[in-house]
Amino acid sequence: MSTPFPFTAVVGQDDLRLALLLNAVSPAVGGVLVRGEKGTAKSTAVRALSALMPEVDVVSGCRFSCDPDAPDAGCPDGPHAPGAFASRPARMVELPVGASEDRLVGALDIERALAEGVKAFEPGLLADAHRGILYVDEVNLLHDHLVDLLLDAAAMGASYVEREGVSVRHAARFLLVGTMNPEEGELRPQLLDRFGLTVEVAASREPDQRVEVVRRRLAYDDDPAGFAARWADEEAAVRARIVAARELLPSVRLGDGALRQIAATCAAFEVDGMRADIVMARTATALAAWAGRTEVLAEDVRQAALLALPHRRRRNPFDAPGLDEDKLDETLEEFGGSDGDGHDGDGDDDPDPGPGGGPGGQPEPDDAPQGDGDAAARPEAGEGGQPQPSGGGGEQSPARAAEPFRTKVLSVPGLGEGAAGRRSRARTEHGRTTGARRPRGALTKLHLAATVQAAAPHQRARGRSGPGLVVRRDDLRQATREGREGNLVLFVVDASGSMAARQRMSAVKGAVLSLLLDAYQRRDKVGLVTFRGSAADVALPPTSSVDAAAVRLESLPTGGRTPLAAGLLRAHEVLRVERLRDPARRALVVVVTDGRATGGPEPVALAGRAARLFAAEGTASVVVDCESGPVRLGLAGRLAGELGGTAVTLDELRADSIAGLVKDVQATRRAA
């Protein structure tokens, strides 16, 4: 077994270490979600924490780590007679992003259950993590149904496995830690709320601290055991402090004054539900115990708010998690009162996070890119009756997006087999049962009727003599289910001078932002291709982070000619590469344009040929027609015909404006 990097040797990241230590003191806090850029010691700190956790006593031979002093009455390996027990280190179990549901919660042997009536249960990772740490790296990339199962078990302290009328339950209490890079996509707000605390981490910009990080890492890589030995005393001190804080925790008093501050803070920041109040109370109590006190002080409440509330302020995917500390201090001061603590709630004193100093600061957001402010040239009549910008046009500064709205559902026709989501129909592990087939690999969802039907003709030949059904492996049938998948929604946005005319770009950006919100809710990947001047650019390669797409969209300048063909060809290349990476994920191309094509020889004909590439491959597409004014040329409609898709105006895109947009898309594809 490799030697983990010492927890006390992690440089900086004080908020991260404090949040982990508080959960080690009081697992009831509800776990930690660590958000931050790559290479910021997220995984290193989590893995290092396991070495600090006190040993646990377990019933000998129990696969579910029952406590010998209070064994689980419903343990599948029980009942446990008093007697033999063993001590072992607390486990840290890692849940891979690609894990199956059976690997997480465990699996029943369906064949034995049907033929013998025996509950043969193979424990999963939730059982392994009981009374230890469950670590999920890249938790934002985990399938939604696995996240739901994971958080339900963490909230209830138990895991339930239900298969065809056979039920197994076992205890599953663990310290849940998730790490994620927001650039790769966000968790839904309702899932964010299930994590007790959240911490934002970033690499230090101080040269001296960065030098120390490199020095320690190189020393560890050269001699892990020797490096760990040099930090053994500090590790032992923190381990002893965790044990002492756990013993002190039941004696900590949460006074009425502190409770009033907690309630007032949650109300002032308009967090939903009551979970935030409960988490703040548990966190403040753990902070007091960690500091060796039996009274919760105002600074404990303040620090608890900084750890428990930022992610609960997030209302939609484009809201940045955070907390207004001035408002927090004003609320604590207003509702501080006198609770016998003798503290006024000014929050000047930070709790001791252990070795390494006090909580670190938060990174400053980068300034958004600015345009050069030049005006676009006035368009003139060009080829095919299309306006032609004279001289190529200039560049305008980025327009602000209009207010987003709820859009009509755009979906890919047919039945896919892509990643679980909420957009298009697909064969999935979860959904309504539509049929049965022979299992490919391990059986996960039994189709009972089909299995019995397959086994019934062979009962006499198999020598059946009793009431039980003689079932063989070849009889088992896997249920086929239909649900929804997430797609790749590739936006191809016209940012030319013709779009800048009549100030349409604000409405266009508002429409794309609305579609991005819809993509977030439906768990899609998104990409952004823009075209203007003489070329097209991939502003955002396909990603699960709609936040990144929104940022690129907001800073998008406009002006110049309209190289429509270049935009379509670049989008076609993006799709080609993405199919190699993820062939099961189907694409929906959303072209946002007024349909004009200018610049270069035969721009209209070239754009038509590029569009027909998508039609030939059967790629689903929608053209959002941005043409405005009393006179319309209908160019976007012609483009939609070449693509084999459908056209919809900005007004028609709204959910309350038209009916049957999806039917139109599907009917067009079938007709093609």
XYZ file of C-alpha atoms in Angstrom:
672
model
C 0.000 0.000 0.000
C 1.446 3.393 -1.008
C 2.216 6.033 1.590
C -0.285 8.916 1.341
C 0.883 12.523 1.271
C 0.637 13.897 4.847
C -2.429 16.039 5.471
C -0.449 18.563 7.532
C 2.099 18.956 4.712
C -0.483 20.396 2.294
C 0.504 24.020 1.658
C -2.281 26.594 2.022
C -5.877 25.519 1.126
C -6.891 26.322 4.702
C -10.635 26.430 4.005
C -10.442 22.997 2.379
C -8.557 21.470 5.285
C -10.863 23.064 7.836
C -13.999 21.749 6.093
C -12.557 18.224 5.950
C -11.526 18.324 9.601
C -14.965 19.535 10.709
C -16.568 16.581 8.953
C -14.063 14.261 10.614
C -15.130 15.700 13.974
C -18.856 15.562 13.154
C -19.891 13.463 10.126
C -23.452 14.740 10.692
C -22.323 18.014 9.061
C -23.080 16.296 5.753
C -19.859 16.095 3.778
C -17.863 18.498 1.635
C -18.044 19.546 -2.006
C -14.670 20.855 -3.199
C -14.847 23.085 -6.274
C -11.766 24.325 -8.045
C -9.437 24.347 -10.987
C -7.239 21.376 -11.814
C -3.979 20.883 -9.915
C -5.054 22.463 -6.611
C -4.465 19.476 -4.265
C -8.166 18.588 -4.015
C -7.627 14.837 -4.308
C -4.371 14.926 -2.353
C -6.016 16.541 0.685
C -8.987 14.164 0.650
C -6.817 11.051 0.413
C -4.549 12.385 3.138
C -7.493 12.813 5.512
C -8.058 9.049 5.724
C -4.762 8.610 7.581
C -6.009 10.978 10.317
C -9.306 9.210 10.937
C -9.396 7.226 14.217
C -9.531 3.444 13.981
C -12.939 1.762 14.136
C -14.043 -1.406 15.951
C -16.032 -3.802 13.742
C -17.787 -7.123 14.264
C -15.465 -9.871 13.091
C -16.570 -11.355 9.769
C -19.248 -8.716 9.100
C -19.047 -7.431 5.520
C -20.943 -4.277 6.549
C -18.582 -3.059 9.315
C -21.155 -3.207 12.123
C -20.191 -1.529 15.403
C -19.832 -4.274 18.067
C -21.249 -1.904 20.712
C -24.371 -1.156 18.613
C -24.720 -3.663 15.753
C -27.268 -2.986 13.031
C -30.374 -5.042 13.796
C -31.173 -5.330 10.093
C -27.642 -6.202 8.918
C -27.763 -8.821 6.117
C -24.916 -10.672 7.877
C -26.707 -10.526 11.247
C -27.902 -11.045 13.813
C -24.540 -10.609 15.512
C -23.820 -12.375 18.775
C -21.755 -10.415 21.300
C -18.118 -11.375 21.294
C -15.399 -11.189 18.701
C -14.504 -7.843 17.200
C -11.505 -6.342 15.478
C -10.017 -2.867 15.083
C -8.997 -1.526 11.696
C -8.253 1.845 10.092
C -11.209 3.787 8.729
C -11.552 3.083 5.016
C -11.489 5.586 2.217
C -13.511 4.226 -0.704
C -13.352 5.899 -4.123
C -16.373 5.853 -6.426
C -15.295 5.913 -10.103
C -17.249 8.179 -12.457
C -18.084 5.210 -14.692
C -19.363 2.971 -11.867
C -22.610 1.088 -12.355
C -25.577 1.170 -9.998
C -24.803 -2.411 -8.901
C -21.231 -1.444 -8.038
C -22.487 1.427 -5.897
C -25.333 -0.156 -3.927
C -24.548 -3.855 -4.353
C -26.157 -6.610 -6.375
C -28.578 -9.447 -5.747
C -28.028 -12.858 -7.317
C -31.347 -12.959 -9.159
C -30.842 -16.526 -10.367
C -30.509 -17.868 -6.816
C -33.321 -15.636 -5.583
C -35.722 -17.108 -8.178
C -34.587 -20.733 -8.009
C -33.769 -21.074 -4.280
C -35.493 -18.139 -2.609
C -32.124 -17.079 -1.150
C -31.149 -13.427 -0.658
C -27.606 -13.753 -1.991
C -26.327 -10.181 -1.753
C -22.937 -8.887 -2.876
C -22.190 -5.609 -1.032
C -21.296 -2.492 -3.018
C -19.176 0.559 -2.378
C -21.727 2.067 0.029
C -21.251 -0.913 2.330
C -17.462 -0.683 2.050
C -17.572 3.015 2.998
C -19.740 2.529 6.126
C -18.062 4.314 9.080
C -15.363 5.651 6.740
C -14.928 8.094 3.845
C -16.612 7.888 0.439
C -14.721 9.981 -2.087
C -16.178 10.897 -5.497
C -13.725 12.608 -7.807
C -15.392 14.618 -10.603
C -18.780 14.223 -8.906
C -20.320 16.591 -11.467
C -19.657 13.989 -14.185
C -21.413 11.197 -12.277
C -24.756 10.088 -13.739
C -27.716 11.805 -12.099
C -29.366 8.618 -10.845
C -26.105 7.556 -9.142
C -25.803 10.965 -7.482
C -29.398 10.635 -6.251
C -28.705 7.168 -4.791
C -25.499 8.375 -3.195
C -27.016 11.440 -1.554
C -30.114 9.562 -0.399
C -27.917 7.014 1.357
C -25.823 9.786 2.913
C -28.957 11.560 4.185
C -30.695 8.433 5.562
C -27.631 6.572 6.782
C -28.818 3.416 5.008
C -28.823 1.848 1.548
C -31.778 -0.027 0.068
C -31.597 -2.502 -2.819
C -34.928 -3.476 -4.375
C -35.029 -6.027 -7.185
C -38.171 -7.861 -8.329
C -39.732 -8.002 -4.870
C -36.453 -8.913 -3.121
C -35.320 -6.238 -0.654
C -32.030 -5.771 1.198
C -31.168 -2.932 3.579
C -27.905 -2.159 5.354
C -26.396 0.749 7.265
C -24.354 3.252 5.217
C -23.052 6.155 7.288
C -19.964 7.786 5.838
C -18.157 11.057 5.351
C -19.042 12.101 1.797
C -16.465 14.149 -0.102
C -16.908 15.215 -3.714
C -14.485 17.167 -5.874
C -15.202 18.861 -9.179
C -13.823 21.291 -11.723
C -16.645 23.758 -12.597
C -15.217 24.121 -16.120
C -16.419 20.574 -16.827
C -20.041 21.210 -15.817
C -22.104 21.982 -12.735
C -24.219 19.973 -10.355
C -27.913 20.805 -10.246
C -28.871 23.217 -7.426
C -30.967 20.576 -5.650
C -27.947 18.260 -5.586
C -25.613 21.031 -4.457
C -27.921 21.562 -1.473
C -27.390 17.973 -0.331
C -23.703 18.579 0.392
C -23.227 20.048 3.851
C -20.287 22.346 3.090
C -18.602 23.670 -0.017
C -15.122 25.065 -0.538
C -13.700 26.976 -3.492
C -10.001 26.272 -4.066
C -7.495 27.937 -6.377
C -3.758 27.813 -6.843
C -1.816 30.438 -4.914
C -0.484 33.415 -6.859
C 2.280 33.986 -4.267
C 5.666 32.844 -5.657
C 7.010 31.816 -2.231
C 4.030 29.581 -1.542
C 4.228 28.007 -4.998
C 7.933 27.321 -4.435
C 7.106 25.533 -1.169
C 4.425 23.432 -2.897
C 6.933 22.246 -5.505
C 9.648 21.636 -2.897
C 7.404 19.439 -0.744
C 5.982 17.533 -3.695
C 9.430 16.709 -5.068
C 10.613 15.619 -1.622
C 7.601 13.328 -1.277
C 8.057 11.799 -4.737
C 11.744 11.075 -4.003
C 11.069 9.321 -0.677
C 7.376 8.978 0.325
C 8.073 7.039 3.539
C 10.850 9.369 4.658
C 8.776 12.477 3.892
C 5.808 11.078 5.822
C 8.079 10.276 8.773
C 9.197 13.921 8.966
C 5.555 14.959 9.378
C 4.581 12.156 11.753
C 4.471 14.347 14.867
C 2.189 16.927 13.233
C -0.068 14.151 11.922
C -0.295 12.571 15.385
C -1.172 15.934 16.933
C -4.039 16.549 14.503
C -5.285 12.967 14.935
C -5.358 13.424 18.709
C -7.157 16.749 18.302
C -9.865 15.084 16.175
C -10.398 12.453 18.877
C -10.578 15.124 21.601
C -13.039 17.227 19.577
C -15.278 14.189 18.990
C -15.378 13.510 22.726
C -16.133 17.172 23.484
C -18.817 17.548 20.787
C -21.787 16.254 22.866
C -20.976 18.846 25.554
C -21.003 21.870 23.216
C -23.880 24.274 23.910
C -25.635 25.996 21.019
C -27.287 28.970 22.718
C -30.472 30.739 21.673
C -28.456 33.764 20.538
C -26.351 31.696 18.153
C -29.446 29.898 16.855
C -31.095 33.248 16.201
C -28.046 34.406 14.240
C -28.114 31.220 12.189
C -31.812 31.569 11.363
C -31.456 35.276 10.562
C -28.474 34.636 8.271
C -30.269 31.931 6.283
C -33.337 34.157 5.969
C -31.260 37.187 4.918
C -29.597 35.223 2.107
C -32.942 33.693 1.015
C -31.755 30.090 0.977
C -34.421 27.515 0.167
C -35.675 25.064 2.779
C -34.333 24.392 6.258
C -31.322 22.213 5.472
C -28.988 25.223 5.516
C -30.049 26.159 9.071
C -29.427 22.622 10.309
C -26.063 22.331 8.568
C -24.957 25.720 9.925
C -25.920 24.672 13.461
C -23.962 21.418 13.205
C -20.985 23.162 11.620
C -20.864 25.894 14.282
C -20.997 23.222 16.987
C -18.155 21.287 15.345
C -16.117 24.505 15.067
C -16.499 25.103 18.795
C -15.463 21.523 19.591
C -12.478 21.803 17.232
C -11.401 24.950 19.091
C -11.778 23.130 22.444
C -14.772 25.179 23.612
C -18.191 24.165 24.942
C -19.924 27.372 23.773
C -20.724 28.378 20.195
C -19.497 31.928 19.535
C -20.400 34.476 16.898
C -17.216 33.741 14.932
C -18.263 30.092 14.763
C -21.576 31.127 13.190
C -19.779 33.390 10.725
C -17.355 30.690 9.609
C -20.194 28.170 9.386
C -22.074 30.531 7.056
C -19.028 30.942 4.797
C -18.788 27.166 4.426
C -22.479 26.173 4.340
C -24.244 28.912 2.340
C -22.349 29.874 -0.862
C -23.511 26.883 -2.933
C -27.076 27.265 -1.643
C -27.273 30.777 -3.084
C -27.041 29.366 -6.623
C -30.403 29.656 -8.386
C -29.404 28.789 -11.962
C -26.263 27.584 -13.748
C -25.065 31.099 -14.526
C -25.076 32.278 -10.900
C -21.604 32.227 -9.370
C -21.544 30.633 -5.906
C -20.530 33.143 -3.283
C -21.534 35.157 -0.251
C -21.569 38.907 0.421
C -19.419 39.062 3.556
C -20.414 42.662 4.346
C -24.069 41.644 4.373
C -23.170 38.622 6.508
C -21.410 40.804 9.085
C -24.329 43.248 9.184
C -26.800 40.405 9.784
C -24.705 38.866 12.550
C -24.286 42.238 14.231
C -27.992 43.052 13.976
C -29.070 39.735 15.476
C -26.085 39.234 17.756
C -27.742 40.425 20.947
C -26.624 38.968 24.237
C -26.565 35.198 24.515
C -24.127 34.876 27.314
C -21.136 34.491 24.984
C -19.804 37.981 25.463
C -19.131 38.340 21.718
C -20.677 40.881 19.390
C -20.572 38.830 16.195
C -18.156 41.075 14.300
C -16.394 38.029 12.907
C -12.864 39.453 13.368
C -11.537 36.296 15.018
C -11.299 33.286 12.733
C -11.389 29.795 14.241
C -8.153 27.849 14.268
C -8.169 25.486 11.276
C -5.248 23.512 12.656
C -1.749 23.544 11.176
C -1.372 25.899 8.249
C -3.046 29.130 9.404
C -6.495 30.689 8.982
C -8.954 30.485 6.095
C -7.566 31.674 2.778
C -9.014 34.362 0.518
C -11.099 33.805 -2.569
C -9.766 34.421 -6.117
C -10.802 37.596 -7.887
C -12.957 37.059 -10.978
C -11.303 37.838 -14.267
C -12.472 40.890 -16.154
C -14.693 40.106 -19.124
C -13.101 40.839 -22.505
C -14.124 44.097 -24.078
C -14.664 44.933 -27.748
C -12.958 47.778 -29.558
C -16.145 49.823 -29.906
C -15.973 50.300 -33.704
C -19.266 50.544 -35.534
C -20.280 47.971 -38.140
C -20.531 49.078 -41.728
C -23.964 49.634 -43.232
C -24.924 46.643 -45.441
C -25.611 47.115 -49.133
C -27.361 44.889 -51.651
C -25.238 41.906 -52.682
C -25.475 38.537 -54.431
C -28.844 36.841 -54.346
C -30.568 39.967 -53.053
C -28.604 39.716 -49.818
C -27.194 42.824 -48.134
C -23.446 43.134 -48.697
C -21.357 44.995 -46.106
C -19.136 47.484 -47.891
C -15.446 47.187 -47.156
C -15.865 44.170 -44.882
C -17.342 46.135 -41.980
C -15.858 46.931 -38.580
C -16.213 45.344 -35.166
C -18.708 46.353 -32.516
C -18.293 45.987 -28.790
C -20.133 42.984 -27.290
C -23.872 43.477 -26.823
C -25.485 42.413 -23.571
C -27.814 39.451 -23.735
C -31.533 40.067 -23.362
C -33.444 38.420 -20.525
C -33.603 34.628 -21.024
C -36.940 32.872 -21.425
C -38.327 29.324 -21.373
C -37.888 27.715 -24.783
C -39.743 25.061 -26.694
C -38.264 21.576 -26.448
C -35.931 20.758 -29.336
C -35.098 17.062 -29.604
C -33.305 14.624 -31.884
C -35.683 12.287 -33.762
C -35.445 8.522 -33.375
C -34.227 6.366 -30.494
C -30.669 6.766 -29.225
C -28.401 5.018 -26.748
C -26.420 7.956 -25.399
C -25.678 9.153 -21.885
C -28.650 9.607 -19.573
C -30.290 13.011 -19.787
C -33.627 14.685 -20.431
C -33.806 15.672 -24.075
C -34.342 12.881 -26.641
C -35.800 9.381 -26.507
C -33.246 6.635 -25.838
C -32.693 3.121 -24.557
C -31.541 3.599 -20.985
C -31.051 1.722 -17.725
C -33.867 3.725 -16.153
C -37.282 4.471 -17.581
C -40.385 2.596 -18.680
C -40.012 -1.070 -19.620
C -40.584 -1.664 -23.344
C -39.433 -5.265 -23.845
C -36.881 -7.934 -22.974
C -33.649 -9.366 -24.392
C -30.903 -11.760 -23.420
C -28.448 -10.016 -21.070
C -25.135 -8.845 -22.462
C -22.784 -9.347 -19.535
C -24.101 -9.030 -15.973
C -27.874 -8.956 -15.505
C -28.941 -5.601 -14.066
C -32.700 -5.263 -14.654
C -34.633 -8.550 -14.671
C -37.730 -8.901 -16.841
C -39.554 -11.405 -14.628
C -42.382 -12.378 -16.990
C -40.021 -12.987 -19.906
C -37.693 -15.030 -17.672
C -40.522 -17.258 -16.442
C -41.794 -17.635 -20.007
C -38.331 -18.722 -21.171
C -37.884 -21.228 -18.307
C -41.396 -22.745 -18.316
C -41.088 -25.086 -21.351
C -38.018 -26.808 -19.857
C -39.313 -27.691 -16.380
C -40.087 -31.366 -17.132
C -36.759 -31.903 -18.907
C -34.931 -30.377 -15.943
C -36.581 -32.782 -13.545
C -38.668 -30.296 -11.609
C -40.436 -32.050 -8.739
C -41.212 -29.329 -6.203
C -42.976 -25.982 -6.238
C -39.848 -24.010 -7.155
C -39.078 -22.974 -10.722
C -35.874 -24.474 -12.139
C -34.107 -21.498 -13.677
C -30.884 -21.609 -15.685
C -28.650 -18.780 -16.734
C -29.910 -18.986 -20.334
C -33.470 -18.304 -19.132
C -32.714 -14.886 -17.656
C -33.990 -11.899 -19.599
C -32.861 -8.318 -19.306
C -35.569 -5.655 -19.328
C -35.147 -3.090 -22.085
C -36.196 0.368 -21.005
C -36.845 3.649 -22.692
C -35.993 6.954 -21.096
C -34.249 10.153 -22.136
C -30.705 10.909 -23.197
C -28.557 14.011 -23.203
C -27.339 15.247 -26.577
C -24.569 17.399 -27.928
C -26.194 20.741 -28.697
C -23.829 22.590 -31.030
C -24.626 26.275 -31.476
C -23.485 27.881 -34.733
C -23.903 31.625 -34.180
C -23.712 34.322 -36.852
C -21.766 37.281 -35.410
C -21.389 39.232 -38.647
C -22.228 42.832 -39.353
C -25.652 41.951 -40.741
C -26.573 40.555 -37.317
C -25.315 43.693 -35.603
C -27.608 45.844 -37.731
C -30.815 47.014 -36.043
C -29.354 45.979 -32.685
C -30.526 42.387 -33.053
C -27.549 40.859 -31.287
C -28.971 41.463 -27.813
C -32.095 39.465 -28.670
C -29.995 36.781 -30.362
C -27.769 36.367 -27.324
C -30.848 36.214 -25.101
C -32.242 33.400 -27.238
C -28.976 31.425 -27.177
C -28.709 31.980 -23.419
C -32.247 30.601 -23.069
C -31.286 27.531 -25.076
C -28.186 27.110 -22.902
C -30.377 27.120 -19.790
C -32.527 24.465 -21.410
C -29.407 22.424 -22.250
C -28.259 22.649 -18.626
C -31.594 21.377 -17.350
C -31.581 18.514 -19.848
C -27.980 17.460 -19.037
C -26.578 18.096 -22.516
C -23.086 18.803 -23.675
C -22.805 22.115 -25.510
C -20.421 23.626 -28.024
C -20.214 27.057 -29.636
C -19.027 27.914 -33.160
C -19.124 31.543 -34.293
C -18.519 33.028 -37.737
C -17.791 36.588 -38.833
C -15.374 38.478 -41.086
C -13.641 35.863 -43.197
C -13.537 32.790 -40.929
C -15.250 30.708 -38.279
C -13.954 29.952 -34.791
C -14.679 27.251 -32.235
C -15.433 29.598 -29.348
C -16.067 26.624 -27.063
C -15.283 22.960 -27.814
C -18.012 20.519 -26.697
C -18.215 20.549 -22.901
C -20.634 19.885 -20.058
C -20.090 23.392 -18.703
C -22.858 25.673 -19.926
C -21.336 28.349 -17.670
C -18.322 28.515 -19.962
C -20.572 28.803 -23.014
C -22.492 31.672 -21.396
C -19.256 33.540 -20.639
C -18.010 33.153 -24.228
C -21.389 34.253 -25.566
C -21.476 37.381 -23.396
C -18.088 38.547 -24.679
C -18.820 37.770 -28.345
C -18.134 40.812 -30.595
C -19.889 41.377 -33.915
C -19.061 42.920 -37.280
C -17.701 42.086 -40.718
C -18.920 39.861 -43.510
C -20.989 36.662 -43.176
C -18.938 33.516 -43.953
C -21.893 31.152 -43.447
C -20.207 28.279 -45.299
C -17.114 28.549 -43.087
C -19.303 28.376 -39.970
C -21.133 25.276 -41.197
C -17.924 23.526 -42.273
C -16.278 24.238 -38.931
C -19.345 22.858 -37.123
C -19.234 19.749 -39.323
C -15.594 19.179 -38.350
C -16.406 19.610 -34.641
C -19.123 16.969 -34.933
C -16.806 14.587 -36.791
C -14.201 14.728 -34.029
C -16.821 14.442 -31.299
C -18.325 11.309 -32.888
C -14.927 9.639 -32.602
C -14.768 10.512 -28.908
C -18.355 9.674 -28.019
C -20.113 7.806 -30.838
C -23.262 7.110 -28.773
C -24.055 10.793 -28.137
C -26.272 12.215 -30.861
C -26.028 15.836 -31.961
C -28.500 18.664 -32.442
C -27.148 21.582 -34.475
C -28.746 24.961 -33.723
C -27.820 27.566 -36.365
C -28.585 31.114 -35.223
C -28.545 33.401 -38.274
C -30.565 35.567 -40.622
C -29.491 33.281 -43.484
C -27.303 35.773 -45.336
C -24.023 34.583 -46.869
C -21.447 37.098 -48.105
C -17.737 37.190 -48.842
C -15.709 35.049 -51.212
C -16.741 33.525 -54.546
C -20.279 32.089 -54.742
C -20.978 32.334 -50.972
C -24.613 31.238 -51.284
C -23.862 28.123 -53.335
C -20.964 27.178 -51.046
C -23.176 27.555 -47.954
C -25.789 25.299 -49.579
C -23.222 22.585 -50.273
C -21.945 22.785 -46.676
C -25.509 22.522 -45.335
C -26.223 19.429 -47.417
C -23.374 17.612 -45.618
C -25.471 17.649 -42.434
C -28.565 16.443 -44.287
C -26.647 13.574 -45.880
C -25.481 12.358 -42.460
C -28.934 12.668 -40.890
C -27.820 15.242 -38.315
C -30.805 16.890 -36.615
C -30.809 20.654 -37.023
C -32.831 23.760 -36.277
C -32.298 27.215 -37.768
C -33.250 30.105 -35.485
C -34.260 32.809 -37.966
C -33.018 36.188 -36.729
C -34.289 38.218 -39.689
C -36.415 41.175 -38.623
C -38.305 44.048 -40.199
C -41.366 44.261 -42.439
C -39.559 42.829 -45.493
C -38.226 39.287 -45.068
C -36.142 37.424 -47.621
C -36.777 33.952 -46.164
C -33.101 32.995 -46.399
C -33.089 31.154 -43.053
C -35.955 28.960 -44.249
C -33.993 28.027 -47.369
C -30.980 27.173 -45.213
C -33.136 24.945 -43.013
C -34.329 23.105 -46.121
C -30.724 22.502 -47.234
C -29.865 21.217 -43.740
C -32.865 18.899 -43.711
C -34.102 20.622 -40.568
C -36.685 23.209 -39.610
C -36.670 26.970 -39.139
C -38.134 28.890 -36.227
C -38.156 32.626 -35.550
C -36.952 34.185 -32.318
C -40.555 34.797 -31.250
C -41.610 31.254 -32.109
C -38.770 29.847 -29.995
C -40.587 30.851 -26.822
C -42.423 28.017 -25.080
C -45.711 29.958 -24.989
C -45.606 31.053 -28.630
C -46.057 27.956 -30.778
C -47.154 24.361 -30.438
C -45.654 21.307 -32.013
C -42.141 22.505 -32.793
C -40.714 19.077 -31.962
C -43.293 17.414 -34.198
C -42.240 19.727 -37.000
C -38.579 18.795 -36.551
C -39.398 15.083 -36.510
C -41.786 15.292 -39.471
C -39.170 17.138 -41.521
C -36.512 14.523 -40.732
C -38.873 11.642 -41.613
C -39.841 13.283 -44.877
C -36.170 13.749 -45.763
